[in-house]
Structures are given as C-alpha cells and as structure tokens.
C-alpha cells in the first residue's frame, strides 16, 4: 500500500474513534477502553511493519494510555447488539437463498433509522474469508425456457432473454448452454419469428405509453427490456419517461426510477448528448423544486441524476451550460450535505462527483470506463459485454482494461492525486461531520472512480477481481467507497439472475464489512447502511419471482391477424395470376422530358424505404396506373414478412366515401373482424395503394381526411394514382400530407408520371402476349403491322391500347392486305374490341350448359343480333351510370334493396340481362360490378352520344329525313370541309335524352377525346354537333348540348373563322385555344366560357353575355417610364410601383386602379418599404425619408438626416422603427412616431446598399460597397460582427426565415451563408459562372434559390451547402427568383423577356409566361390569390394568374421556329420543318396534322417533296438526311455521310436522286432507292447555302458563302461552270422555267442572272440597299422578283434587266417571295409579322395578312381543289393557311386555319354593349386591342334601387298573371315574365335594374 495513503487511513481510523472515546469517558466502561487500546495497538503494528517507527511509537503510547497493549485473545467473546442483528438477518437471508426483487434497483434509504452502538474493533486486520467470491462467473445466467415459434411468451424476462440471445456476438457462442445454442441456431433461420419477437418488444413499449397508471410493475417491465431495445424504441421509451416526469404535478417515483435504470442499462450509442443534457436539465429543475416533498423523493431524484451523469461521463459529454445547468445543480447538491439524512448526503456526494467528471474531457476516465456493446446486466445474462479486466493493472494502475475497452492507463496516479490527503484528525469535526467531509463536495475523489470500476467487474461476473479491487483499493476505508460497495452488493444479492452461491457471497461480504473492523475500519454510518440493506433483503419474498407483466399479457391478448393476412395475401396473388406485365417507366413531372425517365418500381421502393409518406402516381388514361398498382401490391405481398408493413390495394371507387375511414371500410370488405381491425390500427403499418382517385371523383385530401399517421390513427404510407387530365393547377394540395398544425409538407410528398411505352417495351409486350395467349398472329406479323400501319405505333405506346390492338388487329386487317393502306384510330380499336369481346362471349355462352329459360333468351338475342344487343346494353348501362351515379364506375347491386331501382334493368336475375351482363366486359366482386377498365365506361357513354352504326341503319331504312331548323349559318363557314351529302337524322340529333343534353362533359377529357375522334371520322356527327349549336340560338333548352358540342368541335380542331354564331347559347363551354377569327358572336350567351388562349381577332361580340368568362390573364399596369421595382403590402391590399423617374404609384389589388401617385423628392424615390401592417409606406429620396398613409396618400412624416441618396429602407417587425442607409456610408434608426433619429451607425467605408431587420427585430444586418456585411445590435447600436469574404460587389442580403442565418450574393459569382451570432461563414456556394444577381430562401429555410447572369437558377441545400438542381432554359441574364408560398415551386425573371415557373423537386420548367417586350427585372408573389407580378423595362407590371394553368396540350403546331414550308406535287398537303427537331405534314384544306415525323436529333433545316408524291426528304444539323413515307409517316431510310450540318436538299425532277449540301463544303448526290451516295461534288471552299436541279434534271446548280455559283453535270459530277462575280456571300439560286437562266442573290445587295448554257453573266440587278434574301421567276419566266433586308420587293424584266416595280410597305426584313401559279401576284413574307400580296400588273398591294405573332420565315402558294391558298410558317412555330379570292378589283384573303399557340388574341374584336364583363376583364380586352365599350355592371355602379321588390312595385304588374304553358319552360317562367316586364318598362333606371336581375338569374343557372 502506498505509504502516504496508509498514514492517512491510520489517522482517519483514529478520528473515527472520537465519539467512542467521549462515550468511554462518560460511562467509564472498561471494555470500551480495552477496545480503543487494541485499535491503537493494531495501528502501531501496521505502521511498524511498513517502517514508520515514529508514527507506530505514538500509537503504542496511546494504546498504553487507554489500558495498555491488549492481546488478540482478550477480545470479548459475546457479540454486540449490532452483531446479533446482522446474524439474525443473515440467518433469514440464508433461509431464502432464491429471494428475488422486482428489479435490481438501488437499495432505498430506510423510512426510519435508530442509532447503533459502536462495535468493538479487532486489533489486527484479517483478510476476507477465502470462501467469498473465490472465482469469476459468467454474466448472470438463469434457466432459459425457449418458446416455440409463434407461441405465447410466458413473461417479459423470457422475451428479453430471446432478444438478448439474438443480439449476441458470434464469439459469445462458446459461453451459451446447449438449450440456448440450439434455440439460437434454429431461430436465426426464421426471420418471421425474429420479427415477431422484436414487434412484441415494441408493442410492450407502446402499451406502456398507453397505460394511464404506469405503476411500479409496468415500469419494471419496460426497464427490463431496455438493454435489448433498438434505438428507436429505446428513444421512444426515454421520451415517455421524460414526458411523464416533466408533466406530472407530484413527482412520479416509479417513472423516476425507470428513467434512472433505463439510462444505466441502455446502449450509450442510443443516448445523444442533447438527450442527456435535456434529461439532466429536467432532473435538475425537479430536484431544485422538490423542497416540500419527502426525503425519499429527493433521494430518488439524486439517484437518477447520478445515473444520467454517469452516462454523460461515459459518452464524453463536455461543456455543460454552466449558468443554466452546472452551477445550479452543483450548488444544490452541495446544499444537500447539510441534510440530516446520511443516505441522501451520500447519494448527493456521488452525484456531485459524477458532475465534476462531466465537463472535464477526462481521457483517462474514458479509457477506463467506456462502455462497449449491449448492457446485458440483469437481462439475458448470456453474453459478456467485456471479456476481461487486468485487475492488477487497475489496482496498481487501476489498470488496463481489455476486450473491447480502448486504452491503457495508470489509474493509481489519478487516485493519489485526487484522494484527499487530509487526515480527519486535523479537521476537528464530529462523527456526522466526518461522513460529510469524506463525501467531498468541493473536489474530485478517488472513491467515485473506484466504484465505477466495480460496476464493470460486477457486470461481467468478475467477482474474484471485484473482491481484490474492494480489498486493495487505496480508498478502502473511505466511507463513501464503502457505502457504494455495500449498495452494489445489495443489488447483486437482490438480483435473481445470479446463482444462489453468488448472492449468498454478496450477503456474506456485507456481513464481513460490518464485522471486520480490522480491515474496513469502524464507520458507524456504513454499519447502519449495511443493516438497512440486510433488512430490506430479508423482507423479500422467497421462491421464484412470480412474473405477471400485464403489458406483455396485454399485447399478446390480441386477435390473430396474421392468419387473415396470409389468406388475403394468397387471394390477391391468385387474382393477379400471370398477366402480361412490362415494368413501366416514369418521369418526375408532367413537364419533364421523356429522356429523363426512370424505372417506376425502383422509385416507389425508394419512397417506401424513405421518410416521405405520399407518392402520387399520374398518367394518361390506359397508361398502366392500375396495372402497376396491382403489380406493386403483389410485389409487396411477395416480400411481406410477418409483422412488416401490410400492402393494401384499395379501389377507391368501390369504397363509399373513402375520405373517411377508408382503411376500415376496405378491411371490412375483406372480411376482417372489428377486433382485428382495431388490432391492426393500433399495432401495424400499412402501404396503401389507392387506385382511381379520379374515378371516385374525389376532391378531398385522403391522407388528411383519413388522419393518417396522427396519434391513435392508422400508420401508413400512401401510393395514390390519378389521371393527369383530372388534375388542376393546384393539384398538389389534394395530395400533400399535412401535419397537425395544418402545414403542408412538400418534403414528405413525391410524384411521378407514367410515360408511354418505349419501342423496346412494345416489342417485349408483343413477345409476352404471343407467348401467353397464342393469338392468330405471330410476333413478326405484329411487328410488321406496327411498323407500317399509320399512327398505330403511337397508339400502342399506351399500354391499354396496346392490349386492345394485339387482340383486335388480326380481325381488323384482311389477309394479304397492305398494312400501309390500313387506318386505325383509338376509337376504331375500342369499336373492334367491344365487338370482339361480345362475339367471344357469344361463343362461350353457346358452349355453356344453360338452363332452358336462359337458352331460349340466348337464342332470341342471337336472332335479333347478339352483338348489336350487347352494344345496346353497354350504351344504356354507361348512360345510366353517368346519369344516376354521376359517372362513378362501381355499381353496387343488392337484389332486395335495388330490385325497384334503375340498377335492376341491368343487374337483375332476368335471363336476358344475365346473358348480356356475362357477355359484356364487366367484372364482379361480390355485389359490386364495374367495367374491366374505366375507359370502357367512357367509350360506352361516348358511343351512346353517337353510334355510327345507328346512323347507317337509319340511312338504310329512311331515304329522306325531315329537318328542323337551319344549320347553314355555321356550316357555311366551316373551317374543315364542305359537308356534301351529309344526311341529318333529327330524331337522334335532337333527342333530349342524349347525354349531351343533361350532363356537362366539358371537363370529361377522356369522353371528349372519343367524341373528337368521331368528329374527325364521321361527318354526320360533326353536322349533328353543329346543329346543336345552331338550334341553341332559338331554344335555350339545347344550351347544355350546345356547350358540349362546341367544346368537342374545338377540341377536334374545328375552326370557326368567319362563322355566323350570332345568338348561340353555350354557357360553361371550353373554347380555350380555339380559332374564332372574324366570327360573328353578337348576342351570344357566353357566360362562364373558358377563352384561355383563344383567337378572337376581329370577332364581333357585341351584346354578348360574358359574365364569369375566363381569359386566363389579367390586365397589365402600363406606365410612362421603366419600372424599377414594386412592393406588395403585407396585408395584400395594395401594390407600390417605383418608376425609373422616381415616381411611386400606389395601386389597389382589388380593382388594380391607381390610388395615388408620389412625385418623390429631389430627383425622385430611390427606395421604399411597407410598414408591417401595410397601412404606411416609407419612401427614400435624396437625403430625406417620407412616411405616407397608404389609404389617403398623405405624407404624414418627413425624416431628414442623410447626406445623400437613401438607398435602402426597412421597418422593424414591430413597426415602431425605420432603419435607413445611403451613399453617405451611414445607417440611421428612426422612431416612427416622433420622427427622431435614435441611432446613427458608422462603420462601412462605402455606400450602404441594403439593410434588413432580423425576424425578431433585435438586430440589423447591412451590406456595403466595401464588400462587407455588418450586424448591429438595435438596442445598443454596437456593431456585433463584421463579415468579410466577398471579393466583389454584394448585390443582395437576405435573412433566413428562422433568423439564424444571413445569405449574401455577389458579383464574385458566389453566395455566402453566414452565422448571425458568430459572424462565421457556414458555406460558400460556388457554381455560377457569372454574377449572382439575386437569391431567396424557401419558406422553411431548408433551401435557397439563386439567380445569375449565367442564365441559370440554382437550388441549394442550406444545411449542406450542396447544389440540388441547376435550372436552365432562360436565354438571358436571370435577375430575380422567388419561391411560391408552398415552397414547391420557384419563379424566375430574365432579360429574355420571360418569367419561368420551375418545380424545385425535379428542376423541370413547368410554365413560361410570355408577354413582356423587354427585360424582366423583378417578380413577386402577390399575397392575395395565386398571382405573380413582374416588372420590366417595357414600362409595364404584368399580373400573371399562375393558378389558372391547364393540363391540356395548348399547341398543335411546332414549338419553335418554322424554317421551311413545301407543298406536295398534288397541292393537297404541305410539309413544315422546325428547329424543334420535327417535321409536320398538314392537310391544306382542313389543317389536320396527318403526321408528326420524329427522328432527327437536332434542328431540321430543309425539306423537299419527291416528284412522285410518296416521300419527303429532310436535312438536319444532326448531319443526316431522312426519307419518310407520306402515307405512313415512317422513316424509310437514313442517309449518312456529311460531316457537318446539312442546310439544303433537293429531289431531282425524276425523283430517283437527291442532292444535299451544307457546312462540310460538299454537294452529295444520293440514290433514293438504295440510300447510297453516288457522287460527292467538291469545289466549294465554304458552306453550301443552296442547291437547285434544272427542270430536265441534267444539271445541278449550287451556291456558297465562297462567293461562287457552280453548275454541275449530274451524271459525271464534273463542274461545268464556276460563276464568279458576287463580292459577298451567295444566298439563293433558282433556275428559270425554261432552264436557260440561273438567278442568284447575294449579301452584296445584287441579283445576277447567268446563262445556264455558257456560264456568262447576262444581267446585274442593282437597286437593293442591303442583302438580297430571295429571288423568284414568274411562271412564264419573263419576270424576276427579289426581296431584301431593306424591306423592298422589286420586280425586274428578265430579258432587259429593267426594274419594273418597287413595292414598299414592309417595315422589316423580307425573308421570302413567291409568285402565284398564274403569275399575276407576288407574295412576300417579312420580319414585321406580316405577309403582303402584290399585283405585278398594277404595282399595288392587294392584301395584307397581319395575323402573326412573330416573323414570317417561309411561305408557299398552293392552288388545290379549285381554290387558292397561302400557307405560311412563323418564327414562333405557328403554321397557318389563308384562302385567297381574287375578283376583278378585289382581293380577299381570309384565314382558313391556323395552329394554336395558346396565346389570347382579341385584336380588333368588337365588344360593344357586352354584358357581365368584370372590371378587370374590360381592362384586359381594352389593352389587347378590342373595339367598343362593354356595359358596366350595375353592381359596380351606384345603385339607387337595391331590391327586386322595389322594382316590381314600380312596374305594378303581378308575376302571377302570366301563364306558362310549355312544360319544358315552367322552371323558367319567372325569368320569361321578367323579360316581358323589362320590355314594358319606360323608366331607364328600372330597365337597367331589371336587366341586372335577369342577368344575375342567368348567372345562377
């Protein structure tokens, strides 16, 4: 033993005798004196043996003083009273060796205590008897009774044992007994059983949470599980204990004990630093607030604090908040040393020692006591957490801990350094004071460290080492150490999981400590503590502990759900069968490109594995959503493990009101009991696969309405599918999960759109289909059909149409028929499919054994025509479903309930109905019936509206049919075709029972799609729809049908240009993107009509009713100067616009009228800011700030003080202060009420460009031209931080929503994120390649969007500083970017004049807002409505209604510039090519796009028709030429050989050869049939711009940028002539009609005419001022026309070279000119957005077309079908055709058709006396160029009469006098009477009022 420590121990022993010596003197008891003498003698001998003779002599003298040396034999033979007590307790304990405890908790202090006599002390120190803890043990092992799989567990201990075994490391196998080893090996191969056991443990924890009482038994049970819980369950339990203690009024001792033991037993890896600090803070507060509660409560709190501090020391927690936690806790613990309760004092001292170890990063301590692995103490007892401990090293060094304990150290030095070397004899204190002095509250002591060492040894069963440590520890006689040792021995004795011998050894060691004063010294308080422990142990019940863990019983007393789930699993897998299935691909959003597709199943599995909760699956009808959902369900069932998430495929239309209790209703249908449902709700997780959101006609957010994942509700993730066309602009609101605070969570939401089949998927589907079904065709026949049948390749990309096609194709195509002559549409596929299905059903029924009654009914149906009867049944059923159920597809039929309802007509047991039902494509599930696919229902109702077969039958039976009404007015202006010989059957056309008359199908996209195809295929149906529209003029009962009809016609591409539509009634129709050029719509009922993107140029709308019409746009705010900025008030009521001249204009957002205007001060306003309540606005000018009242426009305060321009203003969040900054380098803070300057801050060294208040208003952050950012304390004015880092000008600073971060953007191309408190730079965001102009935080602060001059927007993660997306698409600087309020979208403004909307999840551009004509400088989201305001240098503020988007395809033309237009040789078709990489083939007469040719991967630059009319050739910048079939649209051949862009191509006149030229400077001649390159013509030294064949095909002429024209011999490839003379690039060439001349144009402003035979230059036409862009010969060849960038067209005499005419009028470049086939007219196309028709005889401009939105790039003149047409292609992608009529002196050009671009155009439309237009719509129309004045709404005017009663009293005509006889009009009688009264009224005021009333009634209808 260390000598120093020995001396101190001896002195401590002497001090311990103080009380004894006083008692001896008072009583004179000789026995006591003898014992005192013996103690002194023993100490002397001990010191003498260690060489301390002097000290030994002193003790000998004291021994003599007290009666001399007393020998060992002189000790009293009778034990003291205390010894008798210990012996009696010991005998009781040994009588019950298996005594148990509920949990192995620390022994509690006694409720009452009595003093004990001091026992005599032996003279010599004997060692502990050898029988006590003579060897080490395994960790505690108890009998293990393994459960059978799926069997009920006996108790929680058994559950803990099982899970402990399963978590044991491999190396622990050697310490397992045979039973445990066998069970473990068997169970590890049973994942379901493992999951069951884990689930039971989790369920016990959840049951504890639900337990209202949480008594000692419940606490015991959950704590018993602590060491084997996974992290989530452990933290869940920790949180529950924490909440229970925190929320309880009186201290819950049971939960407090549970918390202490949970922390003591748990894996330290589960305890976060924050958790421990939070728990400690709570306990510290409760400890300090527990003044009036019992000592026992204080004791339990202190024990819990000790365990928490132990864990914090183990977890290396440091840096406790000294002010909040450390100091108050240490002070309180220190205060407890004054307690009269020794037990409390000891526990407080222990906690104090632990607290002292927490903040001091003690590596020595960590190396000694770091925990590893699971804490198995008291649980399974089967695995050692630590293999071994070098005890000698621990005692001499308190040593080196091995087997998983990192590090080796010399603890003894720490013990010596920390142990108090201060003998108690020097303190002069008494007995109790001695105890308190030993329990130090002021310094670290060794006893704490040593006790932690004993914990490790006990935990690992190393009791021999424990004994050695206890006996040889330097602090052996420290009272605190002995208290701790005794407490641990009591816990071992109380723990039933140790064997009986070990527990008895613990008791014996306690008795030994009590009796062996020689070794342990005499510590009265220790002896009292031992007696207390022994008494508590003796009170424990004998025998095995009777476990009755009510929590486990509760969770095991559940209904069996796994059996029912297994049955459901088998059923669902069986129903799925082995259907043909191709894994679908998807894209991130509807706007995403198909190139970004990904495997859908993988994406859904990622979703299921992640934290998101809702996955929205979108796609078109038939694209495979339901198929995927069923496959997903089967996939999840196949992967299902017992206890795992349960997949439920929920057919939403089959659930009544799925918005409530959806899962419960579904499980009931699956025959789960209510008890099972309740069990599943409480304890299981689900994967909901909700199919058919659109079919169920839902508008609810099913996630929210079903309260998924709320407390006590269903725990589920949701995959939900919906058709894309069903969704509106704000569709995410219907699906995004919402938390308990009603905040939507886009981060918990994901979406995907299933894409069409790729060609590879189509081929794979064919292969699987043929293999599974063995159809009449083989794989090769199907593939050939797909390649050759027009449009079929596009149709079969839809999976459902693919399945239909493969089934019906063999019957649609006759054997040997040429596939290329077969025309197949979507509707034709459904027609054939239904017929085929019914015929197959007929065959099946014929082979079936039917009853006599059924056989008779079957034969009757055959006699009448089985298929037609089946179709009639189908049509009636579909009609009834729409009429009776609103289109809800599932029909529930109950025989007794519904036998008298409409359902009985279709689902009764009547034989005929049963046969037809069985033959139709219906499916049944119980009493529910539905079509096998939703689209069949929609097809059926469309067929009920128009069935071509019915028309054929009626035509056959009736040669002449009567007609009611005339349809000539509309039909005469039909934009598609003249309706020759189109019979009309009035009985069908005007049937009031037709679905068109009673249901609005405007929003039924799929039904409309079937009907629009019928329009294109069946002229009769088109006539019928036109007739509905026509008859609505005279009879209002047809208005629903008319609205449906015109919607279908517009969707079908029918254009109503010049149509007579006066008086039509089409309320609620969808006319969006329709063409109504010059249409006559006077007096039409257009209420609630959608005119979004409609062409209404020159239309006449006079007197039309237009209440509630939607244009999808708002009027812009026009100003005299550029708009610098704008601000929306916080209340959303006003918007302030600052102009470049310094004016500020205030607008009201309710009507967008000007409220007031401020001229500014001294040069105008430079900055502005709204007050927080929106009532005031501050305007900063040159040196002053003015405060204005927003409502009155009055200046209420002027703040003077700045020495220059005020560049930035900011109101404080409270509105009581304004901060300002300027170019005087100062910041000023003003008091709003007084106008006084509160602070002036100086620090910046350049102008202060911007400043902001923090969200709480305590700080201001500023940025400056000095490239720094400063934060200021508002209260003191101190500069808190100076943030440096940017190397260039700072453009903007922004606060994060939480106020803890500031972001700065700079011209140095970076963004910097700064910590506001510390001023440190958290992240530098690098990625932009040019100036960063702007940035904004997302609403939740987790993202940041930045805009840059590099034309991009970037989305950043603010936590990681990572770039999430780069948004590219703008073609100019991006100056501003803002987040939508929901955080899922951003909007950006650019110099390219556009505003773009982006999805931040996918990075895809959702919409481009076009309208500005100059740079867009700023955008903001208005606080009222879904609107964005944008400012521009074009002097406007535009207001965009971003919530008025549409999912419809808004353009049927090219998406980018049309580069070439060519007509076919027949003149019936025209082809266009574009930079959008497509070629489109149009019908000249109807405007129908016959083919869209896709294949080129880059811009298509040129196009040509073959002379035979069977092919089109196209050239592209992808360096290839493609040959296409005109009939099928298929690519026949790809010609490759050019090494650079191809700019020009031309067919030879014979059509066997194709010439091409381009950037590679060569001309290539190709064989059309073989695709081989026959010749490569080389000679040009630069790009070849043009190629033309001579008319006989022998020669080829080419022109180039090398200033040369070359004439080539086509046969040999030799260059016959090189034509030189032009001084600049040659652009165009052409042959004369006689082939004797070649004309060329050049950038040198000349036209040259060359002799084709000699190569000589015949003429040089000089007259243009700049580049000549095009040249054309007249058909006779006697004239040449040229056009130029100078805007002139010139006509030249081809023989003489004289200029005949110069046509002026164009204001821009002219790109192309063409002659009419007759040669009398020349047409020119220009960049001034016009086409002009010139008369070459008179020199006059005969006509002008100004219907274009952009430059006209190409034009062609066509004479076909006896009519003249001009077809033009525009730079915006538009293609249009105009019919030209020339009569003597007149030339009329009228629009025939035009592709739509989705842009509203109402220029020159007349709107005189239009009724019902809102104020904003009137302004919009006026801005867009309409003519006339609409009638102002009376509700907007000052109304003198406000009630209908007052009006009628003046008229004095009772309404009841008029009798309405027409039964169809009774409902409208009042309205008709009002109309009559309106005509009679003479008072103008009354007439106006009555008109207002009539109009409002119409609106309600």
GROMACS .gro file of N, CA, C and O in nm, residues 851-901:
model
  204
  851UNK      N    1  -7.966  -2.316  -6.874
  851UNK     CA    2  -8.099  -2.363  -6.840
  851UNK      C    3  -8.191  -2.340  -6.960
  851UNK      O    4  -8.160  -2.258  -7.049
  852UNK      N    5  -8.304  -2.410  -6.967
  852UNK     CA    6  -8.394  -2.391  -7.082
  852UNK      C    7  -8.437  -2.245  -7.099
  852UNK      O    8  -8.443  -2.195  -7.212
  853UNK      N    9  -8.466  -2.177  -6.988
  853UNK     CA   10  -8.506  -2.037  -6.998
  853UNK      C   11  -8.392  -1.951  -7.050
  853UNK      O   12  -8.412  -1.864  -7.136
  854UNK      N   13  -8.272  -1.976  -6.998
  854UNK     CA   14  -8.156  -1.899  -7.043
  854UNK      C   15  -8.123  -1.930  -7.187
  854UNK      O   16  -8.086  -1.841  -7.264
  855UNK      N   17  -8.137  -2.058  -7.228
  855UNK     CA   18  -8.110  -2.095  -7.367
  855UNK      C   19  -8.207  -2.026  -7.460
  855UNK      O   20  -8.167  -1.976  -7.567
  856UNK      N   21  -8.333  -2.019  -7.421
  856UNK     CA   22  -8.433  -1.952  -7.504
  856UNK      C   23  -8.401  -1.804  -7.519
  856UNK      O   24  -8.409  -1.747  -7.628
  857UNK      N   25  -8.364  -1.739  -7.406
  857UNK     CA   26  -8.329  -1.596  -7.412
  857UNK      C   27  -8.205  -1.576  -7.498
  857UNK      O   28  -8.197  -1.480  -7.576
  858UNK      N   29  -8.110  -1.665  -7.487
  858UNK     CA   30  -7.986  -1.655  -7.564
  858UNK      C   31  -8.016  -1.665  -7.714
  858UNK      O   32  -7.964  -1.586  -7.794
  859UNK      N   33  -8.099  -1.758  -7.752
  859UNK     CA   34  -8.131  -1.774  -7.894
  859UNK      C   35  -8.209  -1.655  -7.947
  859UNK      O   36  -8.191  -1.614  -8.063
  860UNK      N   37  -8.294  -1.599  -7.863
  860UNK     CA   38  -8.368  -1.478  -7.906
  860UNK      C   39  -8.272  -1.363  -7.933
  860UNK      O   40  -8.287  -1.289  -8.030
  861UNK      N   41  -8.174  -1.349  -7.846
  861UNK     CA   42  -8.075  -1.243  -7.866
  861UNK      C   43  -7.995  -1.266  -7.993
  861UNK      O   44  -7.960  -1.171  -8.064
  862UNK      N   45  -7.965  -1.390  -8.023
  862UNK     CA   46  -7.891  -1.421  -8.147
  862UNK      C   47  -7.977  -1.387  -8.268
  862UNK      O   48  -7.927  -1.328  -8.366
  863UNK      N   49  -8.104  -1.420  -8.262
  863UNK     CA   50  -8.192  -1.391  -8.375
  863UNK      C   51  -8.200  -1.242  -8.402
  863UNK      O   52  -8.206  -1.198  -8.518
  864UNK      N   53  -8.198  -1.164  -8.295
  864UNK     CA   54  -8.209  -1.018  -8.311
  864UNK      C   55  -8.074  -0.953  -8.340
  864UNK      O   56  -8.067  -0.834  -8.372
  865UNK      N   57  -7.967  -1.028  -8.326
  865UNK     CA   58  -7.832  -0.974  -8.343
  865UNK      C   59  -7.765  -0.961  -8.209
  865UNK      O   60  -7.784  -0.860  -8.139
  866UNK      N   61  -7.691  -1.062  -8.172
  866UNK     CA   62  -7.635  -1.065  -8.036
  866UNK      C   63  -7.541  -0.948  -8.011
  866UNK      O   64  -7.547  -0.882  -7.907
  867UNK      N   65  -7.452  -0.922  -8.106
  867UNK     CA   66  -7.354  -0.815  -8.086
  867UNK      C   67  -7.420  -0.679  -8.072
  867UNK      O   68  -7.386  -0.600  -7.983
  868UNK      N   69  -7.519  -0.651  -8.159
  868UNK     CA   70  -7.586  -0.522  -8.151
  868UNK      C   71  -7.666  -0.510  -8.022
  868UNK      O   72  -7.674  -0.404  -7.962
  869UNK      N   73  -7.726  -0.620  -7.976
  869UNK     CA   74  -7.794  -0.617  -7.847
  869UNK      C   75  -7.696  -0.592  -7.734
  869UNK      O   76  -7.726  -0.520  -7.638
  870UNK      N   77  -7.579  -0.656  -7.742
  870UNK     CA   78  -7.477  -0.633  -7.640
  870UNK      C   79  -7.431  -0.489  -7.636
  870UNK      O   80  -7.412  -0.430  -7.529
  871UNK      N   81  -7.414  -0.431  -7.755
  871UNK     CA   82  -7.371  -0.290  -7.761
  871UNK      C   83  -7.480  -0.199  -7.708
  871UNK      O   84  -7.454  -0.101  -7.638
  872UNK      N   85  -7.606  -0.231  -7.739
  872UNK     CA   86  -7.717  -0.151  -7.687
  872UNK      C   87  -7.721  -0.159  -7.534
  872UNK      O   88  -7.743  -0.057  -7.466
  873UNK      N   89  -7.700  -0.279  -7.480
  873UNK     CA   90  -7.695  -0.295  -7.334
  873UNK      C   91  -7.580  -0.213  -7.276
  873UNK      O   92  -7.597  -0.143  -7.175
  874UNK      N   93  -7.466  -0.218  -7.342
  874UNK     CA   94  -7.348  -0.142  -7.297
  874UNK      C   95  -7.377   0.008  -7.295
  874UNK      O   96  -7.348   0.076  -7.196
  875UNK      N   97  -7.436   0.058  -7.403
  875UNK     CA   98  -7.463   0.202  -7.410
  875UNK      C   99  -7.563   0.246  -7.303
  875UNK      O  100  -7.544   0.349  -7.238
  876UNK      N  101  -7.667   0.167  -7.285
  876UNK     CA  102  -7.767   0.203  -7.185
  876UNK      C  103  -7.707   0.199  -7.043
  876UNK      O  104  -7.737   0.286  -6.960
  877UNK      N  105  -7.626   0.096  -7.017
  877UNK     CA  106  -7.564   0.086  -6.885
  877UNK      C  107  -7.472   0.204  -6.859
  877UNK      O  108  -7.475   0.266  -6.751
  878UNK      N  109  -7.389   0.238  -6.956
  878UNK     CA  110  -7.296   0.351  -6.938
  878UNK      C  111  -7.373   0.481  -6.918
  878UNK      O  112  -7.337   0.564  -6.834
  879UNK      N  113  -7.479   0.499  -6.996
  879UNK     CA  114  -7.561   0.619  -6.982
  879UNK      C  115  -7.623   0.626  -6.843
  879UNK      O  116  -7.623   0.732  -6.778
  880UNK      N  117  -7.673   0.513  -6.794
  880UNK     CA  118  -7.735   0.511  -6.662
  880UNK      C  119  -7.633   0.540  -6.552
  880UNK      O  120  -7.664   0.609  -6.454
  881UNK      N  121  -7.514   0.486  -6.567
  881UNK     CA  122  -7.411   0.510  -6.465
  881UNK      C  123  -7.378   0.659  -6.458
  881UNK      O  124  -7.363   0.716  -6.349
  882UNK      N  125  -7.370   0.725  -6.572
  882UNK     CA  126  -7.343   0.869  -6.571
  882UNK      C  127  -7.463   0.948  -6.519
  882UNK      O  128  -7.446   1.046  -6.445
  883UNK      N  129  -7.581   0.904  -6.555
  883UNK     CA  130  -7.699   0.981  -6.516
  883UNK      C  131  -7.734   0.961  -6.370
  883UNK      O  132  -7.769   1.056  -6.299
  884UNK      N  133  -7.725   0.837  -6.323
  884UNK     CA  134  -7.768   0.805  -6.187
  884UNK      C  135  -7.656   0.815  -6.084
  884UNK      O  136  -7.681   0.840  -5.967
  885UNK      N  137  -7.534   0.792  -6.126
  885UNK     CA  138  -7.421   0.791  -6.032
  885UNK      C  139  -7.317   0.896  -6.064
  885UNK      O  140  -7.210   0.898  -6.002
  886UNK      N  141  -7.346   0.985  -6.159
  886UNK     CA  142  -7.252   1.090  -6.191
  886UNK      C  143  -7.121   1.038  -6.249
  886UNK      O  144  -7.019   1.104  -6.242
  887UNK      N  145  -7.122   0.918  -6.308
  887UNK     CA  146  -7.001   0.863  -6.368
  887UNK      C  147  -6.919   0.779  -6.272
  887UNK      O  148  -6.813   0.728  -6.310
  888UNK      N  149  -6.965   0.765  -6.146
  888UNK     CA  150  -6.892   0.679  -6.051
  888UNK      C  151  -6.901   0.536  -6.103
  888UNK      O  152  -7.009   0.480  -6.120
  889UNK      N  153  -6.787   0.470  -6.132
  889UNK     CA  154  -6.789   0.349  -6.215
  889UNK      C  155  -6.834   0.221  -6.148
  889UNK      O  156  -6.869   0.125  -6.215
  890UNK      N  157  -6.834   0.215  -6.015
  890UNK     CA  158  -6.869   0.092  -5.946
  890UNK      C  159  -7.017   0.095  -5.910
  890UNK      O  160  -7.065   0.188  -5.845
  891UNK      N  161  -7.090  -0.009  -5.954
  891UNK     CA  162  -7.233  -0.020  -5.924
  891UNK      C  163  -7.251  -0.130  -5.820
  891UNK      O  164  -7.212  -0.245  -5.843
  892UNK      N  165  -7.306  -0.094  -5.708
  892UNK     CA  166  -7.335  -0.191  -5.602
  892UNK      C  167  -7.482  -0.230  -5.613
  892UNK      O  168  -7.570  -0.145  -5.600
  893UNK      N  169  -7.506  -0.358  -5.638
  893UNK     CA  170  -7.643  -0.404  -5.659
  893UNK      C  171  -7.679  -0.507  -5.553
  893UNK      O  172  -7.613  -0.610  -5.539
  894UNK      N  173  -7.783  -0.476  -5.478
  894UNK     CA  174  -7.838  -0.569  -5.381
  894UNK      C  175  -7.979  -0.607  -5.427
  894UNK      O  176  -8.063  -0.519  -5.452
  895UNK      N  177  -8.004  -0.734  -5.441
  895UNK     CA  178  -8.128  -0.781  -5.502
  895UNK      C  179  -8.252  -0.724  -5.435
  895UNK      O  180  -8.345  -0.675  -5.500
  896UNK      N  181  -8.255  -0.729  -5.303
  896UNK     CA  182  -8.376  -0.685  -5.232
  896UNK      C  183  -8.381  -0.534  -5.217
  896UNK      O  184  -8.489  -0.475  -5.216
  897UNK      N  185  -8.266  -0.475  -5.206
  897UNK     CA  186  -8.263  -0.330  -5.187
  897UNK      C  187  -8.286  -0.255  -5.318
  897UNK      O  188  -8.349  -0.149  -5.320
  898UNK      N  189  -8.235  -0.309  -5.429
  898UNK     CA  190  -8.233  -0.235  -5.555
  898UNK      C  191  -8.323  -0.293  -5.662
  898UNK      O  192  -8.314  -0.254  -5.779
  899UNK      N  193  -8.413  -0.385  -5.624
  899UNK     CA  194  -8.492  -0.451  -5.728
  899UNK      C  195  -8.589  -0.354  -5.796
  899UNK      O  196  -8.634  -0.380  -5.908
  900UNK      N  197  -8.621  -0.244  -5.731
  900UNK     CA  198  -8.711  -0.146  -5.794
  900UNK      C  199  -8.637  -0.022  -5.843
  900UNK      O  200  -8.699   0.075  -5.883
  901UNK      N  201  -8.506  -0.025  -5.839
  901UNK     CA  202  -8.426   0.091  -5.882
  901UNK      C  203  -8.380   0.071  -6.026
  901UNK      O  204  -8.404  -0.032  -6.089
   0.00000   0.00000   0.00000
